[in-house]
Amino acid sequence: MPDDLVVVRTADGSSTLDSPALGEHFHSLFGAVTESRHVYIRNGLHAMGKTKLDILEVGLGTGLNALLTCAETITRGLDVNYTALEPFPLPKQLWQAMGHVQAVGGPMTTNIHEQIMDNAAGRWIQVGGGFIFRWLPAKVQQLDATGAFDLVYFDAFAPGIQPGMWTAEVFRRMHRAMRPGAILVTYCAKGAVRRAMGQAGLATDRLPGPPGKREMLRAMRMQ
Ligand SMILES: C[S@@+](CC[C@H](N)C(=O)[O-])C[C@H]1O[C@@H](n2cnc3c(N)ncnc32)[C@H](O)[C@@H]1O
């Protein structure tokens, strides 16, 4: 995890973290909340169309995807078990400074963000409504789950920054962790990533991307 992270405002008024040394942001500068809603909520959670589901997030980061999913869970009366992987938890002063609660709005509260981010590793907690959450201090390369998830939010740093996250080996692990019919969504639309997913047995689709990105990827485990 870079040690030069600073909070920066994105185009829709929500915030992200920037590492000048790495030349990488946690979210799109065209709008952090706009991107997360488009990629993970609209093309992931809503596209699944289920009311009860197990979600895996690769990279909890600032907790933005977890907050957006929690808000949807409460508003739509869903039942969601949410497991997030994060080998490098952020210092409290950084995630507290994001202003995600105001940016997400709806039923979100500071208390919910704190419950998620302050939770002990590995402990399931009921955060609000039917949103049950845990995070694991594990790398995706160590995940050893079989047929456990309906939906995967694959939110790693870009392939140019962290190529070891986007390999066929990692996507084989994702395939194994997914149930038949499960989907994986990511903001990345690179051809090499799509091919690695295909090598892992996932059926991929290019979808229109969020502002500033032409495309994103959605992959399905067929059987
Ligand atoms: C783009 S950020 C995720 C942003 C996050 N989803 C959010 O809503 O704020 C990528 C995250 O992946 C985490 N990460 C780095 N290496 C990882 C690995 N091997 N396995 C899982 N997560 C990893 C980083 O620590 C970082 O928090």
PDB file of C-alpha atoms and ligand atoms in Angstrom:
ATOM      1  CA  MET A   1       0.000   0.000   0.000  1.00  0.00           C
ATOM      2  CA  PRO A   2       1.503   3.371  -0.983  1.00  0.00           C
ATOM      3  CA  ASP A   3       2.331   5.663   1.962  1.00  0.00           C
ATOM      4  CA  ASP A   4       1.624   8.948   0.147  1.00  0.00           C
ATOM      5  CA  LEU A   5      -2.186   8.679  -0.102  1.00  0.00           C
ATOM      6  CA  VAL A   6      -4.149  11.933  -0.170  1.00  0.00           C
ATOM      7  CA  VAL A   7      -7.898  12.572  -0.381  1.00  0.00           C
ATOM      8  CA  VAL A   8      -8.964  14.207  -3.659  1.00  0.00           C
ATOM      9  CA  ARG A   9     -12.356  15.417  -4.870  1.00  0.00           C
ATOM     10  CA  THR A  10     -13.752  13.798  -8.051  1.00  0.00           C
ATOM     11  CA  ALA A  11     -16.058  15.298 -10.695  1.00  0.00           C
ATOM     12  CA  ASP A  12     -19.351  14.269  -9.036  1.00  0.00           C
ATOM     13  CA  GLY A  13     -18.320  15.804  -5.681  1.00  0.00           C
ATOM     14  CA  SER A  14     -17.425  12.479  -4.012  1.00  0.00           C
ATOM     15  CA  SER A  15     -13.852  11.724  -2.931  1.00  0.00           C
ATOM     16  CA  THR A  16     -11.166   9.194  -3.699  1.00  0.00           C
ATOM     17  CA  LEU A  17      -7.580   8.516  -2.641  1.00  0.00           C
ATOM     18  CA  ASP A  18      -4.660   9.410  -4.859  1.00  0.00           C
ATOM     19  CA  SER A  19      -1.092   8.138  -4.695  1.00  0.00           C
ATOM     20  CA  PRO A  20       1.085  10.622  -6.612  1.00  0.00           C
ATOM     21  CA  ALA A  21       4.072   8.233  -6.427  1.00  0.00           C
ATOM     22  CA  LEU A  22       2.089   5.325  -7.895  1.00  0.00           C
ATOM     23  CA  GLY A  23       0.126   7.511 -10.319  1.00  0.00           C
ATOM     24  CA  GLU A  24      -3.035   5.640  -9.277  1.00  0.00           C
ATOM     25  CA  HIS A  25      -6.430   6.525  -7.758  1.00  0.00           C
ATOM     26  CA  PHE A  26      -8.776   4.267  -5.802  1.00  0.00           C
ATOM     27  CA  HIS A  27     -11.696   5.398  -8.026  1.00  0.00           C
ATOM     28  CA  SER A  28     -12.337   7.325 -11.227  1.00  0.00           C
ATOM     29  CA  LEU A  29     -11.630  11.051 -11.166  1.00  0.00           C
ATOM     30  CA  PHE A  30     -14.749  11.422 -13.333  1.00  0.00           C
ATOM     31  CA  GLY A  31     -16.790  10.560 -10.226  1.00  0.00           C
ATOM     32  CA  ALA A  32     -16.059   7.968  -7.552  1.00  0.00           C
ATOM     33  CA  VAL A  33     -19.681   7.346  -6.529  1.00  0.00           C
ATOM     34  CA  THR A  34     -20.866   7.565 -10.164  1.00  0.00           C
ATOM     35  CA  GLU A  35     -18.350   4.905 -11.214  1.00  0.00           C
ATOM     36  CA  SER A  36     -19.093   2.557  -8.307  1.00  0.00           C
ATOM     37  CA  ARG A  37     -22.856   2.855  -8.821  1.00  0.00           C
ATOM     38  CA  HIS A  38     -22.525   2.159 -12.539  1.00  0.00           C
ATOM     39  CA  VAL A  39     -20.081  -0.757 -12.406  1.00  0.00           C
ATOM     40  CA  TYR A  40     -20.949  -2.564  -9.181  1.00  0.00           C
ATOM     41  CA  ILE A  41     -24.518  -1.585  -8.303  1.00  0.00           C
ATOM     42  CA  ARG A  42     -26.263  -1.157 -11.665  1.00  0.00           C
ATOM     43  CA  ASN A  43     -24.332  -3.750 -13.715  1.00  0.00           C
ATOM     44  CA  GLY A  44     -23.710  -6.081 -10.755  1.00  0.00           C
ATOM     45  CA  LEU A  45     -26.249  -6.033  -7.949  1.00  0.00           C
ATOM     46  CA  HIS A  46     -29.245  -4.885 -10.025  1.00  0.00           C
ATOM     47  CA  ALA A  47     -28.289  -7.103 -12.974  1.00  0.00           C
ATOM     48  CA  MET A  48     -28.297 -10.199 -10.730  1.00  0.00           C
ATOM     49  CA  GLY A  49     -31.918  -9.404  -9.856  1.00  0.00           C
ATOM     50  CA  LYS A  50     -31.793 -11.545  -6.702  1.00  0.00           C
ATOM     51  CA  THR A  51     -33.117 -10.505  -3.310  1.00  0.00           C
ATOM     52  CA  LYS A  52     -30.813 -12.796  -1.326  1.00  0.00           C
ATOM     53  CA  LEU A  53     -27.165 -13.060  -2.287  1.00  0.00           C
ATOM     54  CA  ASP A  54     -23.577 -13.601  -1.217  1.00  0.00           C
ATOM     55  CA  ILE A  55     -21.180 -10.936  -2.481  1.00  0.00           C
ATOM     56  CA  LEU A  56     -17.375 -11.008  -2.595  1.00  0.00           C
ATOM     57  CA  GLU A  57     -15.466  -7.747  -2.938  1.00  0.00           C
ATOM     58  CA  VAL A  58     -11.808  -7.832  -3.974  1.00  0.00           C
ATOM     59  CA  GLY A  59     -10.326  -4.739  -2.311  1.00  0.00           C
ATOM     60  CA  LEU A  60     -12.427  -3.131   0.475  1.00  0.00           C
ATOM     61  CA  GLY A  61     -10.310   0.054   0.280  1.00  0.00           C
ATOM     62  CA  THR A  62     -12.286   3.022   1.607  1.00  0.00           C
ATOM     63  CA  GLY A  63     -15.520   1.026   1.959  1.00  0.00           C
ATOM     64  CA  LEU A  64     -17.379   2.891  -0.795  1.00  0.00           C
ATOM     65  CA  ASN A  65     -18.715  -0.196  -2.601  1.00  0.00           C
ATOM     66  CA  ALA A  66     -19.736  -1.732   0.724  1.00  0.00           C
ATOM     67  CA  LEU A  67     -21.617   1.463   1.695  1.00  0.00           C
ATOM     68  CA  LEU A  68     -23.431   1.686  -1.644  1.00  0.00           C
ATOM     69  CA  THR A  69     -24.414  -1.992  -1.379  1.00  0.00           C
ATOM     70  CA  CYS A  70     -25.550  -1.536   2.218  1.00  0.00           C
ATOM     71  CA  ALA A  71     -27.722   1.435   1.166  1.00  0.00           C
ATOM     72  CA  GLU A  72     -29.312  -0.656  -1.627  1.00  0.00           C
ATOM     73  CA  THR A  73     -29.839  -3.561   0.754  1.00  0.00           C
ATOM     74  CA  ILE A  74     -31.702  -1.356   3.227  1.00  0.00           C
ATOM     75  CA  THR A  75     -33.723   0.550   0.606  1.00  0.00           C
ATOM     76  CA  ARG A  76     -34.754  -2.546  -1.383  1.00  0.00           C
ATOM     77  CA  GLY A  77     -35.177  -4.935   1.551  1.00  0.00           C
ATOM     78  CA  LEU A  78     -32.479  -7.339   0.316  1.00  0.00           C
ATOM     79  CA  ASP A  79     -30.583 -10.007   2.261  1.00  0.00           C
ATOM     80  CA  VAL A  80     -26.855  -9.660   1.518  1.00  0.00           C
ATOM     81  CA  ASN A  81     -23.880 -11.469   3.022  1.00  0.00           C
ATOM     82  CA  TYR A  82     -20.878  -9.330   2.047  1.00  0.00           C
ATOM     83  CA  THR A  83     -17.291 -10.589   2.291  1.00  0.00           C
ATOM     84  CA  ALA A  84     -14.529  -8.096   1.457  1.00  0.00           C
ATOM     85  CA  LEU A  85     -10.850  -8.928   1.035  1.00  0.00           C
ATOM     86  CA  GLU A  86      -8.336  -6.341   2.187  1.00  0.00           C
ATOM     87  CA  PRO A  87      -4.715  -7.275   2.964  1.00  0.00           C
ATOM     88  CA  PHE A  88      -3.741  -3.620   3.550  1.00  0.00           C
ATOM     89  CA  PRO A  89      -6.439  -1.900   5.673  1.00  0.00           C
ATOM     90  CA  LEU A  90      -6.360   1.880   5.443  1.00  0.00           C
ATOM     91  CA  PRO A  91      -5.563   4.075   8.461  1.00  0.00           C
ATOM     92  CA  LYS A  92      -8.707   5.403  10.126  1.00  0.00           C
ATOM     93  CA  GLN A  93      -7.913   9.069   9.489  1.00  0.00           C
ATOM     94  CA  LEU A  94      -7.950   8.410   5.732  1.00  0.00           C
ATOM     95  CA  TRP A  95     -11.294   6.599   5.403  1.00  0.00           C
ATOM     96  CA  GLN A  96     -12.872   9.004   7.906  1.00  0.00           C
ATOM     97  CA  ALA A  97     -11.843  11.938   5.721  1.00  0.00           C
ATOM     98  CA  MET A  98     -13.570  10.619   2.576  1.00  0.00           C
ATOM     99  CA  GLY A  99     -17.055  12.031   3.169  1.00  0.00           C
ATOM    100  CA  HIS A 100     -18.555   8.845   1.672  1.00  0.00           C
ATOM    101  CA  VAL A 101     -21.586   8.905   3.963  1.00  0.00           C
ATOM    102  CA  GLN A 102     -22.755  12.279   2.607  1.00  0.00           C
ATOM    103  CA  ALA A 103     -21.875  11.281  -0.972  1.00  0.00           C
ATOM    104  CA  VAL A 104     -23.850   8.013  -0.811  1.00  0.00           C
ATOM    105  CA  GLY A 105     -26.822   9.628   0.977  1.00  0.00           C
ATOM    106  CA  GLY A 106     -30.081   7.687   1.433  1.00  0.00           C
ATOM    107  CA  PRO A 107     -30.079   5.600   4.599  1.00  0.00           C
ATOM    108  CA  MET A 108     -26.311   5.915   5.099  1.00  0.00           C
ATOM    109  CA  THR A 109     -24.930   7.052   8.468  1.00  0.00           C
ATOM    110  CA  THR A 110     -21.456   7.683   9.861  1.00  0.00           C
ATOM    111  CA  ASN A 111     -22.168   4.903  12.307  1.00  0.00           C
ATOM    112  CA  ILE A 112     -22.614   2.402   9.438  1.00  0.00           C
ATOM    113  CA  HIS A 113     -19.309   3.413   7.790  1.00  0.00           C
ATOM    114  CA  GLU A 114     -17.547   3.083  11.167  1.00  0.00           C
ATOM    115  CA  GLN A 115     -19.094  -0.320  11.883  1.00  0.00           C
ATOM    116  CA  ILE A 116     -17.829  -1.589   8.521  1.00  0.00           C
ATOM    117  CA  MET A 117     -14.342  -0.107   8.667  1.00  0.00           C
ATOM    118  CA  ASP A 118     -13.704  -0.650  12.398  1.00  0.00           C
ATOM    119  CA  ASN A 119     -14.946  -4.241  12.379  1.00  0.00           C
ATOM    120  CA  ALA A 120     -12.511  -6.906  13.572  1.00  0.00           C
ATOM    121  CA  ALA A 121     -11.117  -9.131  10.802  1.00  0.00           C
ATOM    122  CA  GLY A 122     -13.186 -12.236  10.121  1.00  0.00           C
ATOM    123  CA  ARG A 123     -16.186 -11.231  12.290  1.00  0.00           C
ATOM    124  CA  TRP A 124     -19.676 -11.268  10.747  1.00  0.00           C
ATOM    125  CA  ILE A 125     -21.747  -8.259  11.849  1.00  0.00           C
ATOM    126  CA  GLN A 126     -25.250  -7.090  11.000  1.00  0.00           C
ATOM    127  CA  VAL A 127     -24.726  -3.512   9.901  1.00  0.00           C
ATOM    128  CA  GLY A 128     -28.206  -2.351   8.880  1.00  0.00           C
ATOM    129  CA  GLY A 129     -31.332  -4.079   7.526  1.00  0.00           C
ATOM    130  CA  GLY A 130     -30.307  -7.361   5.891  1.00  0.00           C
ATOM    131  CA  PHE A 131     -26.691  -6.313   5.264  1.00  0.00           C
ATOM    132  CA  ILE A 132     -24.336  -8.768   6.987  1.00  0.00           C
ATOM    133  CA  PHE A 133     -20.655  -7.914   6.628  1.00  0.00           C
ATOM    134  CA  ARG A 134     -17.186  -9.272   7.279  1.00  0.00           C
ATOM    135  CA  TRP A 135     -13.754  -8.497   5.919  1.00  0.00           C
ATOM    136  CA  LEU A 136     -10.788 -10.843   5.651  1.00  0.00           C
ATOM    137  CA  PRO A 137      -7.141  -9.709   5.784  1.00  0.00           C
ATOM    138  CA  ALA A 138      -6.372 -12.024   2.853  1.00  0.00           C
ATOM    139  CA  LYS A 139      -5.000 -11.551  -0.635  1.00  0.00           C
ATOM    140  CA  VAL A 140      -7.166 -12.655  -3.538  1.00  0.00           C
ATOM    141  CA  GLN A 141      -4.333 -15.020  -4.479  1.00  0.00           C
ATOM    142  CA  GLN A 142      -4.994 -16.842  -1.159  1.00  0.00           C
ATOM    143  CA  LEU A 143      -8.779 -17.079  -1.414  1.00  0.00           C
ATOM    144  CA  ASP A 144      -9.843 -20.690  -1.161  1.00  0.00           C
ATOM    145  CA  ALA A 145     -13.620 -20.697  -1.577  1.00  0.00           C
ATOM    146  CA  THR A 146     -15.806 -23.031  -3.639  1.00  0.00           C
ATOM    147  CA  GLY A 147     -19.276 -22.178  -5.002  1.00  0.00           C
ATOM    148  CA  ALA A 148     -19.760 -19.537  -2.314  1.00  0.00           C
ATOM    149  CA  PHE A 149     -20.677 -16.299  -4.127  1.00  0.00           C
ATOM    150  CA  ASP A 150     -23.417 -15.000  -6.461  1.00  0.00           C
ATOM    151  CA  LEU A 151     -21.660 -11.753  -7.293  1.00  0.00           C
ATOM    152  CA  VAL A 152     -18.019 -10.573  -7.280  1.00  0.00           C
ATOM    153  CA  TYR A 153     -16.959  -6.928  -7.260  1.00  0.00           C
ATOM    154  CA  PHE A 154     -13.447  -7.096  -8.712  1.00  0.00           C
ATOM    155  CA  ASP A 155     -12.066  -3.691  -7.716  1.00  0.00           C
ATOM    156  CA  ALA A 156      -8.278  -4.106  -7.803  1.00  0.00           C
ATOM    157  CA  PHE A 157      -5.746  -1.461  -8.779  1.00  0.00           C
ATOM    158  CA  ALA A 158      -5.262  -1.263 -12.554  1.00  0.00           C
ATOM    159  CA  PRO A 159      -3.330  -4.029 -14.379  1.00  0.00           C
ATOM    160  CA  GLY A 160      -0.484  -1.613 -15.159  1.00  0.00           C
ATOM    161  CA  ILE A 161      -0.014  -0.998 -11.411  1.00  0.00           C
ATOM    162  CA  GLN A 162      -0.745  -4.470  -9.994  1.00  0.00           C
ATOM    163  CA  PRO A 163      -0.554  -7.040 -12.818  1.00  0.00           C
ATOM    164  CA  GLY A 164      -0.588  -9.974 -10.373  1.00  0.00           C
ATOM    165  CA  MET A 165      -4.267  -9.277  -9.627  1.00  0.00           C
ATOM    166  CA  TRP A 166      -5.460  -9.818 -13.201  1.00  0.00           C
ATOM    167  CA  THR A 167      -4.053 -13.229 -14.137  1.00  0.00           C
ATOM    168  CA  ALA A 168      -5.840 -16.347 -15.408  1.00  0.00           C
ATOM    169  CA  GLU A 169      -4.738 -18.027 -12.158  1.00  0.00           C
ATOM    170  CA  VAL A 170      -6.597 -15.413 -10.072  1.00  0.00           C
ATOM    171  CA  PHE A 171      -9.690 -15.654 -12.308  1.00  0.00           C
ATOM    172  CA  ARG A 172      -9.635 -19.463 -11.980  1.00  0.00           C
ATOM    173  CA  ARG A 173      -9.854 -18.859  -8.229  1.00  0.00           C
ATOM    174  CA  MET A 174     -12.770 -16.474  -8.837  1.00  0.00           C
ATOM    175  CA  HIS A 175     -14.486 -19.051 -11.077  1.00  0.00           C
ATOM    176  CA  ARG A 176     -14.170 -21.674  -8.343  1.00  0.00           C
ATOM    177  CA  ALA A 177     -15.447 -19.248  -5.687  1.00  0.00           C
ATOM    178  CA  MET A 178     -18.515 -18.350  -7.796  1.00  0.00           C
ATOM    179  CA  ARG A 179     -21.727 -20.369  -8.054  1.00  0.00           C
ATOM    180  CA  PRO A 180     -22.978 -21.399 -11.513  1.00  0.00           C
ATOM    181  CA  GLY A 181     -24.820 -18.337 -12.906  1.00  0.00           C
ATOM    182  CA  ALA A 182     -22.810 -15.947 -10.710  1.00  0.00           C
ATOM    183  CA  ILE A 183     -21.330 -12.794 -12.224  1.00  0.00           C
ATOM    184  CA  LEU A 184     -18.149 -10.798 -11.706  1.00  0.00           C
ATOM    185  CA  VAL A 185     -18.006  -7.093 -12.566  1.00  0.00           C
ATOM    186  CA  THR A 186     -15.039  -4.786 -12.911  1.00  0.00           C
ATOM    187  CA  TYR A 187     -14.313  -1.300 -14.209  1.00  0.00           C
ATOM    188  CA  CYS A 188     -11.442  -2.670 -16.318  1.00  0.00           C
ATOM    189  CA  ALA A 189     -12.043  -3.522 -19.975  1.00  0.00           C
ATOM    190  CA  LYS A 190      -8.542  -4.392 -21.153  1.00  0.00           C
ATOM    191  CA  GLY A 191      -8.280  -7.119 -23.809  1.00  0.00           C
ATOM    192  CA  ALA A 192      -5.614  -9.007 -21.824  1.00  0.00           C
ATOM    193  CA  VAL A 193      -7.886  -9.093 -18.777  1.00  0.00           C
ATOM    194  CA  ARG A 194     -10.800 -10.333 -20.858  1.00  0.00           C
ATOM    195  CA  ARG A 195      -8.604 -13.094 -22.292  1.00  0.00           C
ATOM    196  CA  ALA A 196      -7.386 -14.101 -18.812  1.00  0.00           C
ATOM    197  CA  MET A 197     -11.035 -14.384 -17.696  1.00  0.00           C
ATOM    198  CA  GLY A 198     -11.797 -16.503 -20.750  1.00  0.00           C
ATOM    199  CA  GLN A 199      -8.852 -18.817 -19.989  1.00  0.00           C
ATOM    200  CA  ALA A 200     -10.342 -19.287 -16.526  1.00  0.00           C
ATOM    201  CA  GLY A 201     -13.635 -20.480 -18.050  1.00  0.00           C
ATOM    202  CA  LEU A 202     -15.630 -17.276 -17.527  1.00  0.00           C
ATOM    203  CA  ALA A 203     -17.933 -15.978 -20.293  1.00  0.00           C
ATOM    204  CA  THR A 204     -17.284 -12.260 -20.704  1.00  0.00           C
ATOM    205  CA  ASP A 205     -19.265  -9.298 -21.994  1.00  0.00           C
ATOM    206  CA  ARG A 206     -18.191  -5.730 -22.668  1.00  0.00           C
ATOM    207  CA  LEU A 207     -20.688  -3.192 -21.357  1.00  0.00           C
ATOM    208  CA  PRO A 208     -20.734   0.614 -21.658  1.00  0.00           C
ATOM    209  CA  GLY A 209     -18.461   2.065 -18.995  1.00  0.00           C
ATOM    210  CA  PRO A 210     -19.011   4.877 -16.476  1.00  0.00           C
ATOM    211  CA  PRO A 211     -18.172   8.502 -17.430  1.00  0.00           C
ATOM    212  CA  GLY A 212     -14.610   8.726 -18.775  1.00  0.00           C
ATOM    213  CA  LYS A 213     -14.459   5.016 -19.751  1.00  0.00           C
ATOM    214  CA  ARG A 214     -15.799   3.555 -22.933  1.00  0.00           C
ATOM    215  CA  GLU A 215     -16.294   0.028 -21.581  1.00  0.00           C
ATOM    216  CA  MET A 216     -16.258  -2.229 -18.520  1.00  0.00           C
ATOM    217  CA  LEU A 217     -16.379  -6.020 -18.150  1.00  0.00           C
ATOM    218  CA  ARG A 218     -18.938  -8.430 -16.800  1.00  0.00           C
ATOM    219  CA  ALA A 219     -18.059 -12.125 -16.596  1.00  0.00           C
ATOM    220  CA  MET A 220     -20.291 -15.092 -15.809  1.00  0.00           C
ATOM    221  CA  ARG A 221     -19.634 -18.581 -14.519  1.00  0.00           C
ATOM    222  CA  MET A 222     -21.923 -20.584 -16.779  1.00  0.00           C
ATOM    223  CA  GLN A 223     -21.896 -23.938 -14.964  1.00  0.00           C
TER     224      GLN A 223
HETATM  225  C1  LIG B   1      -9.030   0.296  -6.166  1.00  0.00           C
HETATM  226  S1  LIG B   1      -8.803  -0.042  -4.471  1.00  0.00           S
HETATM  227  C2  LIG B   1     -10.395  -0.598  -3.956  1.00  0.00           C
HETATM  228  C3  LIG B   1     -11.396   0.512  -3.709  1.00  0.00           C
HETATM  229  C4  LIG B   1     -12.557   0.047  -2.860  1.00  0.00           C
HETATM  230  N1  LIG B   1     -13.326  -0.994  -3.484  1.00  0.00           N
HETATM  231  C5  LIG B   1     -13.438   1.166  -2.369  1.00  0.00           C
HETATM  232  O1  LIG B   1     -14.678   1.073  -2.513  1.00  0.00           O
HETATM  233  O2  LIG B   1     -12.901   2.135  -1.825  1.00  0.00           O
HETATM  234  C6  LIG B   1      -7.917  -1.577  -4.535  1.00  0.00           C
HETATM  235  C7  LIG B   1      -7.773  -2.243  -3.184  1.00  0.00           C
HETATM  236  O3  LIG B   1      -7.227  -3.555  -3.374  1.00  0.00           O
HETATM  237  C8  LIG B   1      -6.427  -3.849  -2.252  1.00  0.00           C
HETATM  238  N2  LIG B   1      -5.490  -4.939  -2.579  1.00  0.00           N
HETATM  239  C9  LIG B   1      -4.179  -4.824  -2.908  1.00  0.00           C
HETATM  240  N3  LIG B   1      -3.648  -6.038  -3.131  1.00  0.00           N
HETATM  241  C10 LIG B   1      -4.628  -6.931  -2.949  1.00  0.00           C
HETATM  242  C11 LIG B   1      -4.694  -8.369  -3.020  1.00  0.00           C
HETATM  243  N4  LIG B   1      -3.614  -9.085  -3.350  1.00  0.00           N
HETATM  244  N5  LIG B   1      -5.877  -8.974  -2.757  1.00  0.00           N
HETATM  245  C12 LIG B   1      -6.978  -8.231  -2.442  1.00  0.00           C
HETATM  246  N6  LIG B   1      -6.975  -6.879  -2.353  1.00  0.00           N
HETATM  247  C13 LIG B   1      -5.822  -6.234  -2.611  1.00  0.00           C
HETATM  248  C14 LIG B   1      -5.750  -2.531  -1.955  1.00  0.00           C
HETATM  249  O4  LIG B   1      -5.246  -2.505  -0.645  1.00  0.00           O
HETATM  250  C15 LIG B   1      -6.858  -1.524  -2.214  1.00  0.00           C
HETATM  251  O5  LIG B   1      -7.553  -1.208  -1.040  1.00  0.00           O
END
